[in-house]
């Protein structure tokens, strides 16, 4: 089989021109698109699936992890809190944070972290309704397949969907793909997650009228922490980079097989026992990130950064709080591309902290706000960005 063939050059139609394009409709992309639109930018959100939310909805990771530090203090605000409340606007599945939402006292907040279990399908619809109501254009079933760069700026992207191939022209772009695809397609420096991802097989079943999440194959522990903790029981010894189409297909098949076997161990299908929902995207958590102007590490707990764009906590334990520097969202190769979500510039150890829903919302809001303000992030007046974020309810410093 030949290794390469030549693709004939061709002209493609221009789909549209935008102030801000957001690539990826997960939590970070939702937050980025909301923020950009609210700051007056003509905004396009591109999502390759046909529902919003990414791993939080299609991946069934239906746990809105804490926006507090576990010591009674709220850490993440703004859109991070707005989306938490949106996720349970029509009811929650569990862990309702009554102490935080219903005005509990400080003692109650110490006993209960500000987190919630939500319904994936309802959250996806509510997020879509909110984006559309605020003027964001959503383009579903669409993948970014190439990026054009001129003078260190991504001036257009090439997309493919049912209509074929076309181009989108923009001033700034937010890479919330989770895999730093925009940075990689543009030829910018990127770093792969060295450890690889373990196999997960999350699904829901209905048992005697109870709708239950089965998180089979939970999160892995970063190598740095394995000296202190016992690693999880693995469904497979194989590791997945998340950056290969064939590999992702094989991972999905393995996940389905584990779901099938796990469900059947508890009984065949019956009116009282039904397999109801499976993850419709691979449950990949950490893959590739940009080599940013700054790389955040888990040892930066409680460290002050002059260019902080928001606060995040450690979902795994109480106490740590991190200021996220704006420099984690962009690199030195591209002026107008900002990362958001699980592909900001982190060390492997910090990646496991920053990849979750609240952190994605925090970085998404900052990236979307910055993209609406400028097409040169290195030169952007950080005080102006911070003032705008504070006006939108974000707390910047510990």
Short mmCIF file of C-alpha atoms in Angstrom, two decimals:
data_model
loop_
_atom_site.label_atom_id
_atom_site.label_comp_id
_atom_site.label_asym_id
_atom_site.label_seq_id
_atom_site.Cartn_x
_atom_site.Cartn_y
_atom_site.Cartn_z
CA UNK A 1 0.00 0.00 0.00
CA UNK A 2 1.31 3.44 -0.92
CA UNK A 3 2.19 5.65 2.04
CA UNK A 4 1.04 8.92 0.46
CA UNK A 5 -0.98 10.14 -2.51
CA UNK A 6 -1.22 13.69 -3.82
CA UNK A 7 -4.43 15.66 -3.28
CA UNK A 8 -5.25 18.08 -6.05
CA UNK A 9 -5.37 21.74 -5.02
CA UNK A 10 -8.86 23.21 -5.22
CA UNK A 11 -10.83 26.34 -4.53
CA UNK A 12 -13.46 26.09 -1.81
CA UNK A 13 -16.38 28.36 -0.96
CA UNK A 14 -16.23 30.69 2.02
CA UNK A 15 -18.81 29.67 4.60
CA UNK A 16 -18.63 32.99 6.42
CA UNK A 17 -16.55 35.65 8.16
CA UNK A 18 -16.58 36.05 11.96
CA UNK A 19 -14.96 38.03 14.72
CA UNK A 20 -14.49 34.88 16.81
CA UNK A 21 -14.59 31.21 15.90
CA UNK A 22 -14.77 28.65 18.69
CA UNK A 23 -13.62 25.18 17.66
CA UNK A 24 -15.20 22.53 19.88
CA UNK A 25 -18.55 22.62 21.68
CA UNK A 26 -17.63 21.08 25.01
CA UNK A 27 -17.89 23.01 28.26
CA UNK A 28 -14.93 25.23 27.37
CA UNK A 29 -16.38 25.95 23.95
CA UNK A 30 -19.80 26.77 25.39
CA UNK A 31 -18.22 29.20 27.87
CA UNK A 32 -15.96 30.76 25.23
CA UNK A 33 -18.79 31.28 22.75
CA UNK A 34 -21.05 32.80 25.41
CA UNK A 35 -18.32 35.17 26.56
CA UNK A 36 -17.39 36.25 23.03
CA UNK A 37 -20.99 36.88 22.01
CA UNK A 38 -21.72 38.79 25.21
CA UNK A 39 -18.84 41.11 24.37
CA UNK A 40 -20.28 41.95 20.98
CA UNK A 41 -18.36 39.53 18.77
CA UNK A 42 -19.96 37.82 15.80
CA UNK A 43 -19.35 34.27 16.98
CA UNK A 44 -19.40 30.86 15.31
CA UNK A 45 -19.22 27.67 17.39
CA UNK A 46 -18.08 24.59 15.44
CA UNK A 47 -18.88 21.15 16.86
CA UNK A 48 -18.17 17.83 15.13
CA UNK A 49 -20.95 15.98 16.97
CA UNK A 50 -24.64 16.86 16.91
CA UNK A 51 -24.97 17.91 20.53
CA UNK A 52 -23.06 20.21 22.86
CA UNK A 53 -21.17 19.36 26.02
CA UNK A 54 -18.41 17.02 24.89
CA UNK A 55 -17.31 14.61 27.59
CA UNK A 56 -19.73 16.19 30.07
CA UNK A 57 -22.75 15.09 28.02
CA UNK A 58 -21.83 12.79 25.13
CA UNK A 59 -19.11 11.19 27.24
CA UNK A 60 -21.50 10.80 30.21
CA UNK A 61 -19.09 12.42 32.66
CA UNK A 62 -22.17 13.88 34.32
CA UNK A 63 -20.48 15.15 37.45
CA UNK A 64 -20.07 18.92 37.67
CA UNK A 65 -17.02 18.79 39.91
CA UNK A 66 -16.46 21.34 42.67
CA UNK A 67 -16.22 25.09 42.16
CA UNK A 68 -15.12 25.39 45.79
CA UNK A 69 -11.90 24.47 47.58
CA UNK A 70 -13.40 21.87 49.94
CA UNK A 71 -12.79 24.19 52.89
CA UNK A 72 -16.00 26.18 52.59
CA UNK A 73 -14.77 28.75 50.08
CA UNK A 74 -16.13 29.21 46.56
CA UNK A 75 -13.29 29.53 44.06
CA UNK A 76 -14.71 29.57 40.52
CA UNK A 77 -17.34 32.15 39.55
CA UNK A 78 -18.78 33.70 36.41
CA UNK A 79 -19.80 31.28 33.67
CA UNK A 80 -18.42 28.35 35.70
CA UNK A 81 -21.15 28.88 38.28
CA UNK A 82 -23.73 29.87 35.67
CA UNK A 83 -23.31 26.57 33.81
CA UNK A 84 -23.46 24.56 37.05
CA UNK A 85 -26.86 26.11 37.78
CA UNK A 86 -27.94 25.68 34.16
CA UNK A 87 -27.12 21.97 34.31
CA UNK A 88 -29.77 21.44 37.01
CA UNK A 89 -32.27 24.06 35.90
CA UNK A 90 -34.82 21.29 35.30
CA UNK A 91 -33.72 19.07 38.18
CA UNK A 92 -30.57 17.22 39.18
CA UNK A 93 -29.59 13.57 39.30
CA UNK A 94 -27.82 13.76 42.61
CA UNK A 95 -25.48 15.57 45.03
CA UNK A 96 -27.57 18.73 44.99
CA UNK A 97 -25.41 21.43 46.70
CA UNK A 98 -28.13 22.84 48.93
CA UNK A 99 -25.68 24.54 51.28
CA UNK A 100 -24.38 26.66 48.37
CA UNK A 101 -27.47 27.26 46.25
CA UNK A 102 -30.09 27.54 49.00
CA UNK A 103 -28.15 29.77 51.37
CA UNK A 104 -26.61 27.36 53.83
CA UNK A 105 -24.26 28.52 56.57
CA UNK A 106 -20.48 28.19 56.66
CA UNK A 107 -20.63 24.96 58.66
CA UNK A 108 -22.89 23.39 56.03
CA UNK A 109 -20.53 24.46 53.23
CA UNK A 110 -17.63 22.77 55.00
CA UNK A 111 -19.54 19.49 54.91
CA UNK A 112 -20.57 19.66 51.26
CA UNK A 113 -18.55 20.67 48.20
CA UNK A 114 -20.19 22.90 45.61
CA UNK A 115 -20.77 20.21 42.98
CA UNK A 116 -23.70 18.38 41.41
CA UNK A 117 -24.73 15.40 39.27
CA UNK A 118 -26.72 16.45 36.20
CA UNK A 119 -28.66 14.91 33.33
CA UNK A 120 -26.54 14.89 30.18
CA UNK A 121 -29.31 15.15 27.62
CA UNK A 122 -31.10 18.00 29.38
CA UNK A 123 -27.86 19.92 29.88
CA UNK A 124 -26.98 19.62 26.16
CA UNK A 125 -30.35 21.06 25.15
CA UNK A 126 -30.27 23.85 27.74
CA UNK A 127 -26.77 24.87 26.66
CA UNK A 128 -27.86 25.01 23.04
CA UNK A 129 -30.90 27.13 23.89
CA UNK A 130 -28.73 29.58 25.85
CA UNK A 131 -26.17 29.95 23.07
CA UNK A 132 -28.78 30.47 20.38
CA UNK A 133 -30.67 33.00 22.53
CA UNK A 134 -27.47 35.04 22.91
CA UNK A 135 -26.69 35.16 19.22
CA UNK A 136 -24.10 32.40 18.82
CA UNK A 137 -24.25 30.53 15.50
CA UNK A 138 -23.72 26.79 15.96
CA UNK A 139 -22.44 24.60 13.13
CA UNK A 140 -22.94 20.93 14.03
CA UNK A 141 -21.46 17.89 12.32
CA UNK A 142 -18.43 19.89 11.29
CA UNK A 143 -14.72 19.18 11.69
CA UNK A 144 -11.82 21.57 11.31
CA UNK A 145 -9.33 19.90 8.99
CA UNK A 146 -6.77 22.62 8.20
CA UNK A 147 -5.64 26.05 9.36
CA UNK A 148 -4.16 28.84 7.25
CA UNK A 149 -1.56 31.04 8.96
CA UNK A 150 -0.36 34.45 7.78
CA UNK A 151 2.15 36.49 9.77
CA UNK A 152 1.67 34.33 12.90
CA UNK A 153 -2.11 34.71 12.74
CA UNK A 154 -4.62 32.02 11.88
CA UNK A 155 -6.60 33.93 9.26
CA UNK A 156 -8.89 31.11 8.12
CA UNK A 157 -9.76 27.52 8.83
CA UNK A 158 -10.97 24.83 6.47
CA UNK A 159 -13.95 22.80 7.58
CA UNK A 160 -15.81 19.75 6.31
CA UNK A 161 -19.39 18.66 6.89
CA UNK A 162 -22.33 17.29 4.91
CA UNK A 163 -22.06 20.27 2.53
CA UNK A 164 -18.47 19.40 1.70
CA UNK A 165 -15.36 21.48 2.27
CA UNK A 166 -15.41 25.22 2.87
CA UNK A 167 -13.43 28.00 4.54
CA UNK A 168 -14.19 30.23 7.52
CA UNK A 169 -12.45 33.58 7.88
CA UNK A 170 -12.02 35.01 11.37
CA UNK A 171 -10.13 37.54 13.45
CA UNK A 172 -9.49 35.26 16.43
CA UNK A 173 -10.08 31.61 17.24
CA UNK A 174 -10.50 29.67 20.47
CA UNK A 175 -9.14 26.13 20.41
CA UNK A 176 -11.49 24.20 22.69
CA UNK A 177 -11.12 20.95 20.77
CA UNK A 178 -9.64 19.25 23.83
CA UNK A 179 -6.77 18.05 21.65
CA UNK A 180 -5.15 21.36 20.63
CA UNK A 181 -6.15 20.56 17.04
CA UNK A 182 -6.05 24.18 15.89
CA UNK A 183 -2.54 24.67 17.27
CA UNK A 184 -1.39 21.39 15.69
CA UNK A 185 -2.97 22.09 12.28
CA UNK A 186 -1.37 25.54 12.32
CA UNK A 187 2.08 24.04 12.91
CA UNK A 188 2.49 25.53 16.38
CA UNK A 189 4.49 23.76 19.06
CA UNK A 190 2.46 21.20 20.97
CA UNK A 191 3.12 18.65 23.71
CA UNK A 192 1.50 15.22 23.98
CA UNK A 193 0.29 13.74 27.25
CA UNK A 194 3.08 11.28 27.97
CA UNK A 195 1.16 8.85 30.12
CA UNK A 196 -1.67 8.03 27.73
CA UNK A 197 -5.33 7.41 28.58
CA UNK A 198 -6.86 4.33 30.15
CA UNK A 199 -9.96 2.58 28.87
CA UNK A 200 -13.28 3.80 30.28
CA UNK A 201 -16.78 2.46 29.66
CA UNK A 202 -19.38 4.65 31.35
CA UNK A 203 -23.06 3.96 30.84
CA UNK A 204 -26.50 4.39 32.37
CA UNK A 205 -29.03 1.69 33.15
CA UNK A 206 -32.50 1.71 34.63
CA UNK A 207 -32.90 -0.70 37.55
CA UNK A 208 -36.31 -0.98 39.21
CA UNK A 209 -37.15 2.52 38.10
CA UNK A 210 -33.84 4.05 39.19
CA UNK A 211 -31.65 5.72 36.55
CA UNK A 212 -28.06 4.84 37.50
CA UNK A 213 -24.64 5.88 36.19
CA UNK A 214 -22.02 3.14 36.01
CA UNK A 215 -18.54 4.77 35.74
CA UNK A 216 -16.69 1.63 34.67
CA UNK A 217 -13.01 2.37 34.28
CA UNK A 218 -12.59 5.63 36.16
CA UNK A 219 -9.90 8.25 35.83
CA UNK A 220 -6.25 7.34 35.96
CA UNK A 221 -3.79 8.77 38.46
CA UNK A 222 -0.87 10.79 37.08
CA UNK A 223 2.47 9.01 37.34
CA UNK A 224 3.73 11.73 39.68
CA UNK A 225 1.17 10.71 42.33
CA UNK A 226 1.36 6.94 42.00
CA UNK A 227 4.06 6.79 44.65
CA UNK A 228 1.49 8.05 47.13
CA UNK A 229 -1.69 6.35 45.91
CA UNK A 230 -2.71 3.02 44.52
CA UNK A 231 -3.71 3.23 40.87
CA UNK A 232 -7.20 2.27 39.68
CA UNK A 233 -8.12 -1.20 38.53
CA UNK A 234 -7.74 -1.12 34.77
CA UNK A 235 -10.14 -2.57 32.21
CA UNK A 236 -7.15 -3.02 29.90
CA UNK A 237 -3.41 -2.55 30.11
CA UNK A 238 -3.46 -0.70 26.81
CA UNK A 239 -2.93 3.06 26.76
CA UNK A 240 -4.54 5.40 24.24
CA UNK A 241 -3.05 8.64 22.93
CA UNK A 242 -6.42 9.88 21.67
CA UNK A 243 -4.77 11.27 18.54
CA UNK A 244 -5.25 8.40 16.07
CA UNK A 245 -8.51 7.64 14.28
CA UNK A 246 -7.98 3.88 14.14
CA UNK A 247 -6.96 3.77 17.78
CA UNK A 248 -10.06 5.71 18.85
CA UNK A 249 -12.26 3.30 16.90
CA UNK A 250 -10.63 0.33 18.62
CA UNK A 251 -11.01 2.02 22.00
CA UNK A 252 -14.72 2.56 21.32
CA UNK A 253 -15.21 -1.11 20.42
CA UNK A 254 -13.43 -2.16 23.61
CA UNK A 255 -15.57 0.22 25.64
CA UNK A 256 -18.78 -1.17 24.13
CA UNK A 257 -17.69 -4.73 24.89
CA UNK A 258 -17.03 -3.84 28.53
CA UNK A 259 -20.41 -2.09 28.83
CA UNK A 260 -22.18 -5.10 27.36
CA UNK A 261 -20.49 -7.58 29.65
CA UNK A 262 -20.91 -5.44 32.76
CA UNK A 263 -24.61 -4.89 32.11
CA UNK A 264 -25.35 -8.55 31.41
CA UNK A 265 -23.70 -9.61 34.67
CA UNK A 266 -26.57 -7.90 36.46
CA UNK A 267 -29.27 -9.57 34.35
CA UNK A 268 -30.85 -9.61 30.90
CA UNK A 269 -33.04 -6.82 29.56
CA UNK A 270 -36.44 -6.64 31.20
CA UNK A 271 -39.01 -3.95 31.98
CA UNK A 272 -37.22 -3.48 35.31
CA UNK A 273 -33.66 -3.69 33.97
CA UNK A 274 -32.68 -1.71 30.87
CA UNK A 275 -29.46 -0.48 29.29
CA UNK A 276 -30.46 3.11 28.59
CA UNK A 277 -27.52 5.33 27.58
CA UNK A 278 -23.94 4.73 26.48
CA UNK A 279 -21.19 7.28 25.85
CA UNK A 280 -21.27 8.31 22.19
CA UNK A 281 -17.72 9.68 22.07
CA UNK A 282 -14.46 8.08 23.29
CA UNK A 283 -13.78 8.93 26.93
CA UNK A 284 -10.37 10.42 26.28
CA UNK A 285 -9.27 12.93 28.89
CA UNK A 286 -5.76 14.18 28.13
CA UNK A 287 -4.11 14.12 24.71
CA UNK A 288 -2.25 17.15 23.37
CA UNK A 289 -1.77 20.74 24.47
CA UNK A 290 -0.02 23.84 23.14
CA UNK A 291 3.46 24.67 24.36
CA UNK A 292 2.24 27.84 26.00
CA UNK A 293 3.93 31.06 27.01
CA UNK A 294 3.64 29.64 30.54
CA UNK A 295 3.10 26.07 31.76
CA UNK A 296 1.16 25.66 35.00
CA UNK A 297 2.18 22.94 37.48
CA UNK A 298 0.40 21.44 40.48
CA UNK A 299 3.11 22.95 42.72
CA UNK A 300 1.75 26.42 41.83
CA UNK A 301 -0.94 26.01 44.51
CA UNK A 302 -1.82 29.39 46.07
CA UNK A 303 0.75 31.17 43.89
CA UNK A 304 -0.06 34.71 42.74
CA UNK A 305 0.07 35.51 39.02
CA UNK A 306 -0.27 39.09 37.84
CA UNK A 307 -2.04 37.89 34.68
CA UNK A 308 -4.51 35.54 36.39
CA UNK A 309 -7.80 35.09 34.52
CA UNK A 310 -9.61 33.08 37.20
CA UNK A 311 -9.36 30.55 40.00
CA UNK A 312 -9.72 26.78 39.98
CA UNK A 313 -9.63 24.18 42.74
CA UNK A 314 -8.44 20.58 42.96
CA UNK A 315 -11.44 18.29 42.50
CA UNK A 316 -9.53 15.39 44.08
CA UNK A 317 -8.81 16.91 47.49
CA UNK A 318 -9.63 19.87 49.69
CA UNK A 319 -7.35 22.88 50.00
CA UNK A 320 -5.47 23.70 46.79
CA UNK A 321 -6.43 26.81 44.81
CA UNK A 322 -4.77 27.85 41.57
CA UNK A 323 -4.67 31.18 39.81
CA UNK A 324 -4.60 30.47 36.06
CA UNK A 325 -2.25 32.79 34.15
CA UNK A 326 -3.48 34.11 30.82
CA UNK A 327 -0.14 32.97 29.37
CA UNK A 328 -1.34 29.36 29.74
CA UNK A 329 -3.91 30.02 27.02
CA UNK A 330 -1.60 31.08 24.19
CA UNK A 331 1.83 30.25 22.81
CA UNK A 332 4.59 32.14 21.07
CA UNK A 333 3.81 30.75 17.60
CA UNK A 334 0.34 32.18 17.03
CA UNK A 335 -0.95 35.63 17.95
CA UNK A 336 -4.70 35.08 17.72
CA UNK A 337 -5.28 31.49 18.87
CA UNK A 338 -6.22 30.88 22.51
CA UNK A 339 -6.62 27.49 24.14
CA UNK A 340 -9.48 26.70 26.49
CA UNK A 341 -10.50 23.63 28.45
CA UNK A 342 -8.48 20.49 28.80
CA UNK A 343 -5.79 21.60 26.34
CA UNK A 344 -4.34 24.66 28.05
CA UNK A 345 -0.62 24.67 28.82
CA UNK A 346 -0.08 22.44 31.87
CA UNK A 347 2.36 19.86 33.13
CA UNK A 348 1.06 16.28 33.15
CA UNK A 349 0.38 16.48 36.89
CA UNK A 350 -1.60 19.72 36.57
CA UNK A 351 -3.47 18.40 33.54
CA UNK A 352 -5.45 16.03 35.74
CA UNK A 353 -6.64 18.98 37.83
CA UNK A 354 -7.45 21.43 35.03
CA UNK A 355 -9.22 19.12 32.57
CA UNK A 356 -12.55 19.01 34.46
CA UNK A 357 -15.79 20.94 33.90
CA UNK A 358 -15.33 23.99 36.21
CA UNK A 359 -11.80 24.64 34.99
CA UNK A 360 -12.91 24.31 31.37
CA UNK A 361 -15.61 26.93 32.01
CA UNK A 362 -13.11 29.30 33.67
CA UNK A 363 -10.57 29.13 30.85
CA UNK A 364 -13.32 29.16 28.22
CA UNK A 365 -14.76 32.40 29.56
CA UNK A 366 -11.33 34.02 29.60
CA UNK A 367 -10.42 32.83 26.11
CA UNK A 368 -13.74 33.93 24.63
CA UNK A 369 -13.52 37.35 26.27
CA UNK A 370 -9.94 37.84 25.07
CA UNK A 371 -10.85 36.73 21.53
CA UNK A 372 -13.64 39.31 21.40
CA UNK A 373 -11.20 42.01 22.50
CA UNK A 374 -8.11 41.34 20.39
CA UNK A 375 -6.44 39.35 17.63
CA UNK A 376 -3.03 39.58 19.30
CA UNK A 377 -3.10 37.96 22.73
CA UNK A 378 0.52 38.60 23.62
CA UNK A 379 -0.05 42.34 23.17
CA UNK A 380 -3.50 42.40 24.79
CA UNK A 381 -3.73 44.75 27.75
CA UNK A 382 -4.09 42.21 30.58
CA UNK A 383 -5.55 44.81 32.92
CA UNK A 384 -8.31 45.51 30.43
CA UNK A 385 -9.05 41.78 30.09
CA UNK A 386 -9.05 41.31 33.85
CA UNK A 387 -11.33 44.31 34.35
CA UNK A 388 -13.77 42.84 31.85
CA UNK A 389 -13.71 39.44 33.56
CA UNK A 390 -14.24 41.00 36.97
CA UNK A 391 -17.19 42.95 35.60
CA UNK A 392 -18.63 39.59 34.54
CA UNK A 393 -18.32 38.19 38.04
CA UNK A 394 -14.99 36.37 37.83
CA UNK A 395 -12.70 36.35 40.90
CA UNK A 396 -9.09 36.58 39.73
CA UNK A 397 -6.83 36.32 42.77
CA UNK A 398 -6.70 34.24 45.93
#
